[in-house]
Amino acid sequence: MPFPLGAAYALVALGFVLVLNATTAVNFAHGESVVAGGFTAVALTFFLPPDLRIPGLILLPGVVVVTAVLGLAIGALAYLPIRNRPPVSVFVTTIAVGMIVANGLNATFGAAPRTAPPLIGVGTIDLIGVSISRQSLVIIATACVLIGGLAIVLQRTQLGRQFRACSQDPEMARAIGIRLTRITLLSFALGTAFAGAAGLLLAHQFFISPADGAPLILKAYIAVVIGGWGSLRGAALGALLIAVFEVGVAAISSQPLAEGLLYVIVLVVLFLRPQGLLGEPQQVRA
Amino acid sequence: MNPRNSLMIFGGGGLAIYALFFASSYDQRLLTLSGIYVVLVLGYQFIFGHAGALSLAQGAFFGLGAYTSGILGSQYGAEFLVTFPLSVAAAVTIAVLVSIPVLRLQSHYFALATLALSQLLLLIAINWEPVTGGANGLSGVPPVRILGWQLARGLPLLSFVWIIAGLAMLVSYWQINTARKAAFTVMRETPLATAAFGIDRSMLRFRAFLLSAAFGGAAGALFVHTNRVVSPETLSFGVMITCLTMTVVGGRFGIPGAVIGALLLTHLPEWFRGLQEYYLVAVGVLLLATVVFAPNGIEGLLRFGKSSPKPSAGTATDEKSEPADIGGSELIATHLSKRYGGVRALDDVNLRIQPGEIVGVIGPNGAGKTTLANILTGSATSDAGTVTLAGHDITHAPEYQIAQLGLTRTFQTPQLPADLSVRDIIRIAQADRPAANTDAVLRNFNLLAVADMPCGTIAHGIRRRVEVCRAVAAEPGALVLDEPGAGLSPEEQGEISALCRTLAENGLAILLIDHNVAFLKPLVTRMVCMESGRIIADGTPEDVLADPRVQDAYFGVTTL
Amino acid sequence: MSIGFFPGDAVVKTAQARYAVEERGVKRPAIISQTTAYGQSGRAELERNLTAIGASPVLQEALDISVKDMLPVLLKVQRSGADALLLHLHSGPTALIIRHARALGLDIPIIAGSAMHQPETAALLEPAELNGVCAESGSSPVSDDSEEMREFVDAYRRSFDREPDAFALGQYDGAKMILAALAAGAKTADEVRTHLQTASHAGLAMNYRSDGKGNMAHSAVIICYGAEDRVPQIVKRYENLTGTL
């Protein structure tokens, strides 16, 4: 079942787009933010009583807070000082932040994979005759709740309207009194917290190691291109598509072939439909 | 000799003495490796520095060169004179193939496409075991051997690698320090105006991408003949990150930057052994700090020898020569239409501007004035209708060709790269006209006094004049000026008016877009008013301004 | 010449193949390996050994080290009708594939490579998931009940605050042998080498004897995990494996 991984990819891709829409810049440290979330969960586990088997989901608020702070730091150090330079500069600064996070974790925790406690219990559940792992269900459910929450915030709240105004027309947003810097930093915090949450969700079922960031940012990046640059709905859908594709193709051919085909498809999509499979929702400024 | 050059010479000399007399065999190995990276970084400067595009394929080109030499060398015993050119050719071939779909992409798609390419090549190297040796790679690559003469490790190899690096520097210097350097600067800093200079942007990027690939392939070949094994490591993202870090830290634009970056990043791990596993964290911090605090890298910090002249008002009157008779071309637009989504930006627009005529276009915001300018000059395409210039159909010609054919434009905001001097800018615009006399053009526009100042330092009013001068320098037959008077004092507006009159007297067909009726009225020979994409009045300024529909459309907004 | 105190792939992969075929009656094994240099050489040894004793693999797949979802490859294993899963993966992927195999309910024997016995591998899994997993290893200090071994294990835990694995024991044995060589009068590196290559040496893990090519270790063990804890039992010892069946 590709959906637990797909659901986690979707969280990662959504966080990527949140930052993208606020800044028009690609945050290359986003994969490392997932890793940071996973390792935050691993570290927080030390503070849980070991024998009580407390569900890992209880760590979610802690992980979200820590990674949101990381997001603020990324925004303040790697974006704000160079916001008026060409977008290429932000690529480089966020690559640098990614290096710092990944190698910092590597030096602190070691290169080996770690695991966080199970999110809620272990084992499988019978669902209409099909046995499904409890972990997978919780991953999917948590991702759905977070994505739904984001949708409500963006559509129904004043803050959400400000987010959307900034992504559609930053000059106009500034002109009507929205504090652009504040919204930008909030986007970094929220986007990175989404990545962090994905890290927690992944950490038990799929482990987490310091080198996991690069493949994750690549998947998110591809998801956003396939789903349409800047589209939140497209990013979530693109992430699911990638997960289904990876699992489906690898199961009938082989893993390296599935991966290779994914890259070929990216190149073909960029060639034929640079606006993404599902179209671009707005004019591209990056 | 300026201090920068002497620094380079003393630095280079010191390095050579160190390599010859003091370096241990391990130090020599590091210096050899640095030389290889110099080639890689010089290549990356073309696409990342000069063309301003984030290619993530430089590591892939390096690996491609490495595998080409590795396979040919270890499996077929091929010599360096065979493996080296073929490595370069392999990298360039792949670059040509992918450049067709990839090069026209915007920066974020370009980065992803080049990254996907790199991942694909790495995957092939790991999984195509019979040819590449899989994850183990291939050993037994012969050392550099040229016509039977084999290079020993240590000093001979070190010298050889640096000779190749020196040749790479020459190629780089030759490619960049001609008129192209300025063309690259224009493309990077004012992408909107690139075509208005008559520069073919995609050609320039293509050239930069191929050069980066060629240098990458060359570096890969050198690396493999030095290391004697080839493995998937050469294609890993780590090589790309190393190259990017060297380029950013050393400097994106110059040969000293490439040398400094390559030497520094190969030696830093030795100097910072104490940091142990935190070393790469430190490199990340260095990279971040460089981008934020020293955007042009260490080379940028060392530019003490190059002082920029103080900005002056630039009002010194130059002795004017008689303007050359440039002649003009008739510009005709018929049935032009353009829709953006549901909005009609242009609706069946017909317009004819004869040589020597100045046609002013007025109309409220959103009337379609700038869309008209964009479609005439090729920076946007029309849905229907034709544009002809001196009888030639230019409707579907690319923007830069339209400029070369003799229809140039200015922008609402002058598009002038801050680092280039006024003279540089005029020279680029004249590129295809070697006979043209830059000084004469500058004198006509009263710009001689500021000719050698960087555009970033001159006053707004003068920038406007430079912008018009840039458009005229290519000796066009027709000119489109988009709000040339905006933000100018009445006095400066008068200067622009006088310029326009002289140009029209010389036969140029001029289309002048402006809000400012007071500025237009005495200047133009004919006036056109647009509203909602249509031309609603066309005639003498007096007739048009008296037209009730014009008053309604144009002034109605303000009287309400 | 370098001297190795840890059995090479040729030795441990023979043990893994023989245990699967001779003790577990495996006839249709599936091999999952890594697309790294480590995976590439081990996979070749495993395939060679299995084929030599008449159990050619029905499925072989190499995975990139970054693969997170083992489901596709496990589905292929299921479809191939394999009757055992033989792993030659690094530590993380070994644990990952076991976790996902358990989640999928794949109920064929899993016989893993040496990475399984690194303490950090078992630490990633719950004992319930580990139950029934077997693996090859050079030795298994934590499983051995002999007095000497318990002393070594306790001392190791005290000194390094982690569980000793086969590599730790191999290094310990190696160091002891070199000390013994020095005590026997060896003064130069060459004399140490000569001492090591003559006769056999009793170590904690096994008896070491040079094959003339620098390989000192020719024994391997098969360990299996139970449902209660992460401490495996030694179920089979293989001595004097030449690596050439």
PDB file of C-alpha atoms in Angstrom, chain C residues 33-135:
ATOM      1  CA  SER C  33      20.854  -7.016  -1.856  1.00  0.00           C
ATOM      2  CA  GLN C  34      22.055  -3.439  -1.930  1.00  0.00           C
ATOM      3  CA  THR C  35      23.261  -1.536  -4.992  1.00  0.00           C
ATOM      4  CA  THR C  36      26.440  -0.638  -3.125  1.00  0.00           C
ATOM      5  CA  ALA C  37      29.885  -2.178  -3.454  1.00  0.00           C
ATOM      6  CA  TYR C  38      29.165  -4.207  -0.295  1.00  0.00           C
ATOM      7  CA  GLY C  39      25.902  -5.471  -1.758  1.00  0.00           C
ATOM      8  CA  GLN C  40      27.354  -6.217  -5.143  1.00  0.00           C
ATOM      9  CA  SER C  41      30.084  -8.614  -3.941  1.00  0.00           C
ATOM     10  CA  GLY C  42      27.954 -10.326  -1.268  1.00  0.00           C
ATOM     11  CA  ARG C  43      25.119 -10.927  -3.696  1.00  0.00           C
ATOM     12  CA  ALA C  44      27.486 -12.643  -6.125  1.00  0.00           C
ATOM     13  CA  GLU C  45      28.834 -14.937  -3.353  1.00  0.00           C
ATOM     14  CA  LEU C  46      25.345 -15.790  -2.187  1.00  0.00           C
ATOM     15  CA  GLU C  47      24.127 -16.601  -5.670  1.00  0.00           C
ATOM     16  CA  ARG C  48      27.199 -18.730  -6.381  1.00  0.00           C
ATOM     17  CA  ASN C  49      26.794 -20.714  -3.153  1.00  0.00           C
ATOM     18  CA  LEU C  50      23.068 -21.260  -3.541  1.00  0.00           C
ATOM     19  CA  THR C  51      23.402 -22.400  -7.126  1.00  0.00           C
ATOM     20  CA  ALA C  52      26.227 -24.754  -6.177  1.00  0.00           C
ATOM     21  CA  ILE C  53      24.021 -26.602  -3.694  1.00  0.00           C
ATOM     22  CA  GLY C  54      21.079 -26.783  -6.029  1.00  0.00           C
ATOM     23  CA  ALA C  55      18.870 -23.932  -4.867  1.00  0.00           C
ATOM     24  CA  SER C  56      19.111 -21.313  -7.575  1.00  0.00           C
ATOM     25  CA  PRO C  57      17.453 -18.058  -6.514  1.00  0.00           C
ATOM     26  CA  VAL C  58      14.037 -17.449  -8.048  1.00  0.00           C
ATOM     27  CA  LEU C  59      14.310 -13.715  -7.566  1.00  0.00           C
ATOM     28  CA  GLN C  60      17.194 -11.312  -7.133  1.00  0.00           C
ATOM     29  CA  GLU C  61      16.779  -7.633  -6.619  1.00  0.00           C
ATOM     30  CA  ALA C  62      19.223  -4.907  -5.689  1.00  0.00           C
ATOM     31  CA  LEU C  63      17.925  -1.861  -3.811  1.00  0.00           C
ATOM     32  CA  ASP C  64      19.319   1.605  -3.507  1.00  0.00           C
ATOM     33  CA  ILE C  65      20.339   2.462   0.039  1.00  0.00           C
ATOM     34  CA  SER C  66      17.811   5.319   0.070  1.00  0.00           C
ATOM     35  CA  VAL C  67      14.776   3.103  -0.599  1.00  0.00           C
ATOM     36  CA  LYS C  68      12.192   3.739   2.096  1.00  0.00           C
ATOM     37  CA  ASP C  69       9.322   1.531   1.060  1.00  0.00           C
ATOM     38  CA  MET C  70      10.115  -2.166   0.898  1.00  0.00           C
ATOM     39  CA  LEU C  71       6.563  -3.026  -0.126  1.00  0.00           C
ATOM     40  CA  PRO C  72       7.196  -3.290  -3.895  1.00  0.00           C
ATOM     41  CA  VAL C  73      10.084  -5.703  -3.543  1.00  0.00           C
ATOM     42  CA  LEU C  74       8.186  -7.749  -0.947  1.00  0.00           C
ATOM     43  CA  LEU C  75       5.229  -8.008  -3.313  1.00  0.00           C
ATOM     44  CA  LYS C  76       7.609  -9.294  -5.972  1.00  0.00           C
ATOM     45  CA  VAL C  77       8.961 -11.847  -3.503  1.00  0.00           C
ATOM     46  CA  GLN C  78       5.400 -12.961  -2.760  1.00  0.00           C
ATOM     47  CA  ARG C  79       4.565 -13.289  -6.437  1.00  0.00           C
ATOM     48  CA  SER C  80       7.789 -15.144  -7.244  1.00  0.00           C
ATOM     49  CA  GLY C  81       6.727 -18.015  -4.973  1.00  0.00           C
ATOM     50  CA  ALA C  82      10.023 -17.819  -3.081  1.00  0.00           C
ATOM     51  CA  ASP C  83      10.180 -19.997   0.025  1.00  0.00           C
ATOM     52  CA  ALA C  84      12.766 -17.901   1.889  1.00  0.00           C
ATOM     53  CA  LEU C  85      14.080 -14.355   1.930  1.00  0.00           C
ATOM     54  CA  LEU C  86      17.885 -14.118   1.959  1.00  0.00           C
ATOM     55  CA  LEU C  87      19.150 -10.635   2.699  1.00  0.00           C
ATOM     56  CA  HIS C  88      22.453  -8.976   2.033  1.00  0.00           C
ATOM     57  CA  LEU C  89      21.620  -5.446   3.078  1.00  0.00           C
ATOM     58  CA  HIS C  90      23.127  -2.739   5.263  1.00  0.00           C
ATOM     59  CA  SER C  91      21.859  -2.323   8.815  1.00  0.00           C
ATOM     60  CA  GLY C  92      18.992   0.145   8.242  1.00  0.00           C
ATOM     61  CA  PRO C  93      17.503  -1.540   5.162  1.00  0.00           C
ATOM     62  CA  THR C  94      17.757  -4.949   6.889  1.00  0.00           C
ATOM     63  CA  ALA C  95      15.591  -3.692   9.746  1.00  0.00           C
ATOM     64  CA  LEU C  96      13.287  -1.847   7.352  1.00  0.00           C
ATOM     65  CA  ILE C  97      12.559  -4.869   5.185  1.00  0.00           C
ATOM     66  CA  ILE C  98      11.873  -7.002   8.255  1.00  0.00           C
ATOM     67  CA  ARG C  99       9.454  -4.382   9.599  1.00  0.00           C
ATOM     68  CA  HIS C 100       7.637  -4.130   6.277  1.00  0.00           C
ATOM     69  CA  ALA C 101       7.594  -7.898   5.753  1.00  0.00           C
ATOM     70  CA  ARG C 102       5.915  -8.265   9.150  1.00  0.00           C
ATOM     71  CA  ALA C 103       3.419  -5.513   8.310  1.00  0.00           C
ATOM     72  CA  LEU C 104       2.627  -7.262   5.035  1.00  0.00           C
ATOM     73  CA  GLY C 105       2.250 -10.616   6.801  1.00  0.00           C
ATOM     74  CA  LEU C 106       4.873 -12.313   4.638  1.00  0.00           C
ATOM     75  CA  ASP C 107       5.423 -15.632   6.410  1.00  0.00           C
ATOM     76  CA  ILE C 108       8.483 -17.184   4.745  1.00  0.00           C
ATOM     77  CA  PRO C 109      11.762 -17.536   6.675  1.00  0.00           C
ATOM     78  CA  ILE C 110      14.021 -14.484   6.683  1.00  0.00           C
ATOM     79  CA  ILE C 111      17.738 -15.222   6.793  1.00  0.00           C
ATOM     80  CA  ALA C 112      19.664 -11.974   6.944  1.00  0.00           C
ATOM     81  CA  GLY C 113      23.272 -10.960   6.462  1.00  0.00           C
ATOM     82  CA  SER C 114      25.807  -9.950   9.114  1.00  0.00           C
ATOM     83  CA  ALA C 115      24.319  -6.450   9.405  1.00  0.00           C
ATOM     84  CA  MET C 116      21.433  -8.006  11.342  1.00  0.00           C
ATOM     85  CA  HIS C 117      23.763  -8.766  14.233  1.00  0.00           C
ATOM     86  CA  GLN C 118      24.983  -5.198  14.634  1.00  0.00           C
ATOM     87  CA  PRO C 119      23.248  -4.056  17.834  1.00  0.00           C
ATOM     88  CA  GLU C 120      21.809  -0.957  16.126  1.00  0.00           C
ATOM     89  CA  THR C 121      19.885  -3.146  13.675  1.00  0.00           C
ATOM     90  CA  ALA C 122      17.971  -5.110  16.284  1.00  0.00           C
ATOM     91  CA  ALA C 123      17.439  -1.907  18.274  1.00  0.00           C
ATOM     92  CA  LEU C 124      15.355  -0.539  15.384  1.00  0.00           C
ATOM     93  CA  LEU C 125      12.864  -3.393  15.660  1.00  0.00           C
ATOM     94  CA  GLU C 126      10.386  -4.649  18.224  1.00  0.00           C
ATOM     95  CA  PRO C 127      11.056  -8.171  19.577  1.00  0.00           C
ATOM     96  CA  ALA C 128       7.729  -9.274  18.043  1.00  0.00           C
ATOM     97  CA  GLU C 129       9.017  -8.271  14.628  1.00  0.00           C
ATOM     98  CA  LEU C 130      12.365  -9.958  15.229  1.00  0.00           C
ATOM     99  CA  ASN C 131      10.787 -13.250  16.231  1.00  0.00           C
ATOM    100  CA  GLY C 132      11.973 -16.001  13.900  1.00  0.00           C
ATOM    101  CA  VAL C 133      14.502 -13.881  12.004  1.00  0.00           C
ATOM    102  CA  CYS C 134      17.842 -15.631  11.493  1.00  0.00           C
ATOM    103  CA  ALA C 135      21.130 -14.233  10.260  1.00  0.00           C
TER     104      ALA C 135
END
